[in-house]
Tab-separated table of C-alpha atoms in Angstrom:
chain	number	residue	atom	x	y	z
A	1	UNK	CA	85.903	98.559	148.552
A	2	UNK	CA	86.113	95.179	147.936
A	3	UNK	CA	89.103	93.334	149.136
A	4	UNK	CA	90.425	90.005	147.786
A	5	UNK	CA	93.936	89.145	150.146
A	6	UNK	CA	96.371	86.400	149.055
A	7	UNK	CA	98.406	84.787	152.198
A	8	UNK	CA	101.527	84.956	150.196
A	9	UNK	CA	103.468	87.435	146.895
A	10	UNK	CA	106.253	85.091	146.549
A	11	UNK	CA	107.103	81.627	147.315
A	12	UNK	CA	109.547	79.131	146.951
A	13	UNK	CA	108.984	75.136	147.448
A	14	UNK	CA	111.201	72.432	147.101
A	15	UNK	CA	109.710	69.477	144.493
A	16	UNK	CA	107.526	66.742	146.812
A	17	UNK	CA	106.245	70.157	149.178
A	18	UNK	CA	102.918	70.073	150.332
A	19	UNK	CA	101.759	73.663	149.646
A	20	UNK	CA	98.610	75.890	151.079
A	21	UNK	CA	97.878	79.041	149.105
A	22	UNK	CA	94.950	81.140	151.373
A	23	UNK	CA	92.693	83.572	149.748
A	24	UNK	CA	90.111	85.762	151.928
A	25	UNK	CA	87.909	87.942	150.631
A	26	UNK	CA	85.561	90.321	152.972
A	27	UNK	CA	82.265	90.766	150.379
A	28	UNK	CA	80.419	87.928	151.517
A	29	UNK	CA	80.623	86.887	148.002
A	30	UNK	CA	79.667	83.524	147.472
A	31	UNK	CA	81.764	82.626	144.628
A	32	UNK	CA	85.073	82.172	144.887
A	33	UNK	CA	87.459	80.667	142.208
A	34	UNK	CA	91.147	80.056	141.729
A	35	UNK	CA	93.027	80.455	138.701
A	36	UNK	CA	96.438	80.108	137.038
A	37	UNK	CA	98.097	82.351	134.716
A	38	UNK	CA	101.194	80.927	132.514
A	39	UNK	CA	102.251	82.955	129.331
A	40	UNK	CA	100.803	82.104	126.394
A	41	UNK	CA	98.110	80.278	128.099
A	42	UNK	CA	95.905	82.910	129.901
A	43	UNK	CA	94.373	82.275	132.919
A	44	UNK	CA	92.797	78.968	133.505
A	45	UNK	CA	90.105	77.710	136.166
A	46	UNK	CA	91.704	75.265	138.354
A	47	UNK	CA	88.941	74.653	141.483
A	48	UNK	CA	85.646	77.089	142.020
A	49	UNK	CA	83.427	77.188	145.133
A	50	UNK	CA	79.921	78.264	144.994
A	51	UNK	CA	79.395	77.550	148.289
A	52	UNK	CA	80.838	76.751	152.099
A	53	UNK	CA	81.984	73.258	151.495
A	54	UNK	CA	81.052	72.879	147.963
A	55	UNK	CA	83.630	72.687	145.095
A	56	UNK	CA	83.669	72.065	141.197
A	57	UNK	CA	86.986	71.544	139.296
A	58	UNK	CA	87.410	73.801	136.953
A	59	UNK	CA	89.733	73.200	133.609
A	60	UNK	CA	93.041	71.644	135.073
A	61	UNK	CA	92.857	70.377	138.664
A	62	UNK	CA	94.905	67.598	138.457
A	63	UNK	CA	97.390	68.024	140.876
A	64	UNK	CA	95.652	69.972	143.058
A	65	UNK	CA	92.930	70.605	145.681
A	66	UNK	CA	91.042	72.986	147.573
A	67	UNK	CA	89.032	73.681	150.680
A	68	UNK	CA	86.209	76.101	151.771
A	69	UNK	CA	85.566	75.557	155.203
A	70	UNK	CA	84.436	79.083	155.979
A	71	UNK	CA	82.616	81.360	153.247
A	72	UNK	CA	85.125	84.237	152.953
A	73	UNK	CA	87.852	81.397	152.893
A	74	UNK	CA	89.162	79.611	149.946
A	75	UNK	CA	92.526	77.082	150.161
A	76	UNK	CA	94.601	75.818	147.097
A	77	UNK	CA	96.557	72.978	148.182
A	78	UNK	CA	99.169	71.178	146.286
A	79	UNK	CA	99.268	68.236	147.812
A	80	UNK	CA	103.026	67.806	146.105
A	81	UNK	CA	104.524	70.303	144.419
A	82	UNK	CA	105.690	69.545	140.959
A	83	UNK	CA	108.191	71.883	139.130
A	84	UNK	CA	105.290	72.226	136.484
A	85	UNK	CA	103.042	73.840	139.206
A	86	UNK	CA	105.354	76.671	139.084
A	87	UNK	CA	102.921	79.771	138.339
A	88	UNK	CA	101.060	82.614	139.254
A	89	UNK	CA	98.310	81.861	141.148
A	90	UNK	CA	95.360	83.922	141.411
A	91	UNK	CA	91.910	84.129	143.309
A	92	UNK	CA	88.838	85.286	142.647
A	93	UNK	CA	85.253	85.655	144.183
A	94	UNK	CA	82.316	86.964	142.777
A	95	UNK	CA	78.669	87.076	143.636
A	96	UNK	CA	76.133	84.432	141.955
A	97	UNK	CA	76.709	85.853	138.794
A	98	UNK	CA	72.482	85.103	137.673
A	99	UNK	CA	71.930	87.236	140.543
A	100	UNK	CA	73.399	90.580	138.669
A	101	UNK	CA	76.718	91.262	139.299
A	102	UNK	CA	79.150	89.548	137.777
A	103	UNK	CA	81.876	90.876	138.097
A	104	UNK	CA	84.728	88.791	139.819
A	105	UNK	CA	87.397	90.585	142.125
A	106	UNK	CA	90.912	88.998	142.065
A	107	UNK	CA	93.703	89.145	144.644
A	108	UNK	CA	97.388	90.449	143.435
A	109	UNK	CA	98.152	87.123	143.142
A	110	UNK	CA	100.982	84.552	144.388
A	111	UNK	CA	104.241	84.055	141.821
A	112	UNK	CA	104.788	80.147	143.077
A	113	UNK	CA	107.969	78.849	141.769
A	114	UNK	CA	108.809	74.694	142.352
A	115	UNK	CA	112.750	73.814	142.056
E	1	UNK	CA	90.989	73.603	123.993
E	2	UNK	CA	90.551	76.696	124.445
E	3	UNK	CA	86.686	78.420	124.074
E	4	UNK	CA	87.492	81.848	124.269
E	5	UNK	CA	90.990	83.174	121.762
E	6	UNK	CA	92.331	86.400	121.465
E	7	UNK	CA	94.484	85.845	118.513
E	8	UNK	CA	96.542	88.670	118.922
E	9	UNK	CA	98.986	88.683	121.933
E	10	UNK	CA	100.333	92.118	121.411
E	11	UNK	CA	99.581	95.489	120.298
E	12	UNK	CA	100.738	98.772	119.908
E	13	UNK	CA	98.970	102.183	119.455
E	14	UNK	CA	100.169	105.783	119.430
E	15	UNK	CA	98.261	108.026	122.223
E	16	UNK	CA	94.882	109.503	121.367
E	17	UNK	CA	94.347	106.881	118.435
E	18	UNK	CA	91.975	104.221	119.210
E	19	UNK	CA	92.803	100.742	120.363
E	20	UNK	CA	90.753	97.627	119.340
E	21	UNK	CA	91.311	94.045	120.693
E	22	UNK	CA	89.716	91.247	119.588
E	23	UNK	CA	88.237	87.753	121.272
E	24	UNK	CA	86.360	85.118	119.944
E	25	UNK	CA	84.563	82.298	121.416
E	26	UNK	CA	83.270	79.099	120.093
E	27	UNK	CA	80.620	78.144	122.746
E	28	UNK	CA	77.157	79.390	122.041
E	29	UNK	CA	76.442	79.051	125.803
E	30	UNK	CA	78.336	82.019	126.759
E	31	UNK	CA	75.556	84.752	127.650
E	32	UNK	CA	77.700	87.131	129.330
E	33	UNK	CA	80.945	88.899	128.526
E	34	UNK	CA	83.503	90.672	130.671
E	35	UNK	CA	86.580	92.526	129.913
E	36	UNK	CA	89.619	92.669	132.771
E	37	UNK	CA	92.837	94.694	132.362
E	38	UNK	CA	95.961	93.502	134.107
E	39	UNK	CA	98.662	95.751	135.509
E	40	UNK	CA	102.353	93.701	135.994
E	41	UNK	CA	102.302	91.949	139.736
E	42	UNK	CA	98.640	92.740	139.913
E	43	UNK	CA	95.553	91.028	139.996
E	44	UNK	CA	93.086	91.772	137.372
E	45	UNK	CA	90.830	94.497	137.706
E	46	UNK	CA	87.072	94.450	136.240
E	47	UNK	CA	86.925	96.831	132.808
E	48	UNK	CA	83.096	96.272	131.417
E	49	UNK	CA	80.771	93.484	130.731
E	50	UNK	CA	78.101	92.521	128.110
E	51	UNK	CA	75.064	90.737	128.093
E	52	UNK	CA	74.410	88.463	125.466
E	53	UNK	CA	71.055	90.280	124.587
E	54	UNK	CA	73.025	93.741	123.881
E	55	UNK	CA	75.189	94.533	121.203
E	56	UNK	CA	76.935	97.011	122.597
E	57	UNK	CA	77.996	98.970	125.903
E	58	UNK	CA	79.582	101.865	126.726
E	59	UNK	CA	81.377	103.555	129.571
E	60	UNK	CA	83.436	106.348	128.759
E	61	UNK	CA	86.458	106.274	126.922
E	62	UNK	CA	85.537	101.749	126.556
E	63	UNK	CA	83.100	100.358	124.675
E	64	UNK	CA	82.368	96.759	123.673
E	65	UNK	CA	80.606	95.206	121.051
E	66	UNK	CA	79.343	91.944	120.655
E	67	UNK	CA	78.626	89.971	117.437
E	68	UNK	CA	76.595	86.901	118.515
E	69	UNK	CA	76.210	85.597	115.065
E	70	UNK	CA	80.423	86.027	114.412
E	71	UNK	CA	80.466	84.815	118.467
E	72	UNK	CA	83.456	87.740	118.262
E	73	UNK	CA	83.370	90.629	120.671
E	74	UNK	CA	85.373	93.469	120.786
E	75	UNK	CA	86.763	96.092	123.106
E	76	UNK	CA	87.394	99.396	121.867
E	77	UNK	CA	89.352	102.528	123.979
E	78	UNK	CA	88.946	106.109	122.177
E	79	UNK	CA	90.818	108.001	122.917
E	80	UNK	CA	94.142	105.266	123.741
E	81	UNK	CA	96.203	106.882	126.768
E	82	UNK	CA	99.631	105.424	128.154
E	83	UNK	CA	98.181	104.574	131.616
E	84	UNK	CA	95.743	101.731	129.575
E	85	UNK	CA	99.012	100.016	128.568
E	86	UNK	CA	98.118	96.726	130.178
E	87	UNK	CA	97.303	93.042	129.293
E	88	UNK	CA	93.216	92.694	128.552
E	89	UNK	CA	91.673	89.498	128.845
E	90	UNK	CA	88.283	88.971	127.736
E	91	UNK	CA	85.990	86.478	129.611
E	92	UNK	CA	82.854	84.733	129.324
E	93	UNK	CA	80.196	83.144	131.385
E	94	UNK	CA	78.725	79.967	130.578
E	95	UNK	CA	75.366	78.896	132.168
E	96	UNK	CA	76.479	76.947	134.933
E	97	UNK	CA	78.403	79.755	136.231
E	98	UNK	CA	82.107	79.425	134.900
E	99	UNK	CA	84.480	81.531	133.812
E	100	UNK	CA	86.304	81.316	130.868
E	101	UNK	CA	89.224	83.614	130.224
E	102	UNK	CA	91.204	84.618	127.194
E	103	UNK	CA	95.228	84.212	126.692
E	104	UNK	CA	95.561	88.035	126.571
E	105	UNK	CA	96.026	91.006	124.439
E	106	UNK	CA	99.615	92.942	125.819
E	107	UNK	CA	98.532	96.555	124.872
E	108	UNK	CA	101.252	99.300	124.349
E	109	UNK	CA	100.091	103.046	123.906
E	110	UNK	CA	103.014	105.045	122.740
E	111	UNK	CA	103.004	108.739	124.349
């Protein structure tokens, strides 16, 4: 079964925070992505990895950056936290999706909220 | 802006009908579609995909279609059951390998 763990459910950070948002996954996929999902809005690519040490912003990734040091290892960072950063924030990996499957596995997610 | 809509953020449907939510995309370099269902305080889960050389695909009680030409696809769940009440986004895959999601359909099936 594949696995997709998020460090955190719930946090809290004060405005000005630097946060770090882990997400490990135990495929060997060698995709991994990170999303956020607002109401209204969907969910929205903010960084994607297709490999260790590589990185591609996705849609919005202003305000943030990411890290893949290790392949099953993929770190969101808010570098400082803005009250408009407050969201759920979700991970993904997938294998090469031109290699067949395509299919992405999320985490359960981390409900961030900024005050 | 937004390349793949699903226009309708809600939708109800009594149990054993059949339940039919809607995307559309406006890139024609999306070759493959996927369709995730979302449970509250859950990640999303994968439903079923579709390559851009099919029309349709099947499993079980969910099928999708795809209308290249109307770049609309569809997903379709005969018979609806209360445990598919969920949020469905619909996906596609561009060729350099990046997701694009939907804004979500909220399906309700009424027991």
């Amino acid at each position: 079964d594949v696995k997709v763990t998020q460090s955190s459910r719930y946090l809290v950070k004060r405005t000005g925070e630097k946060v770090f948002l882990e997400c490990v996954q135990d495929m060997d996929h060698e995709n991994m992505f990170w999303y956020r999902q607002d109401p209204g809005l969907g969910l929205r690519l903010i960084y994607f990895s297709y490999d260790v040490k590589m990185k591609e912003k996705g849609d919005i990734p202003e305000g943030y950056s990411v890290s893949r040091e290790k392949k099953e290892r993929f770190s969101l960072i808010l570098e400082s936290a803005s009250t408009n950063q407050t969201s759920m924030y979700l991970c993904a990996s997938s294998h090469n999706p031109r290699l067949g499957d395509s299919e992405q596995y999320f985490g359960p997610g981390t409900r961030l909220t900024v005050t | 802006d937004q390349q793949v809509k699903q226009n309708s953020p809600s939708l109800s449907v009594q149990e054993g009908r059949i339940s039919i939510l809607n995307c559309d995309y406006t890139n024609s370099m999306f070759d493959y579609f996927l369709w995730y269902k979302k449970y509250p305080a859950e990640g999303p889960t994968f439903l079923i995909s579709i390559s851009s050389i099919k029309d349709k695909n099947e499993d079980g009680r969910f099928t999708v279609f795809l209308n290249k030409s109307a770049k609309h696809l569809s997903l379709h769940i005969v018979p609806s059951q209360p445990g598919d009440s969920a949020v469905y986004f619909c996906a596609a895959l561009n060729t350099g390998n990046q997701f694009y999601f939907g804004t979500g359909t909220s399906l309700t099936v009424i027991p």
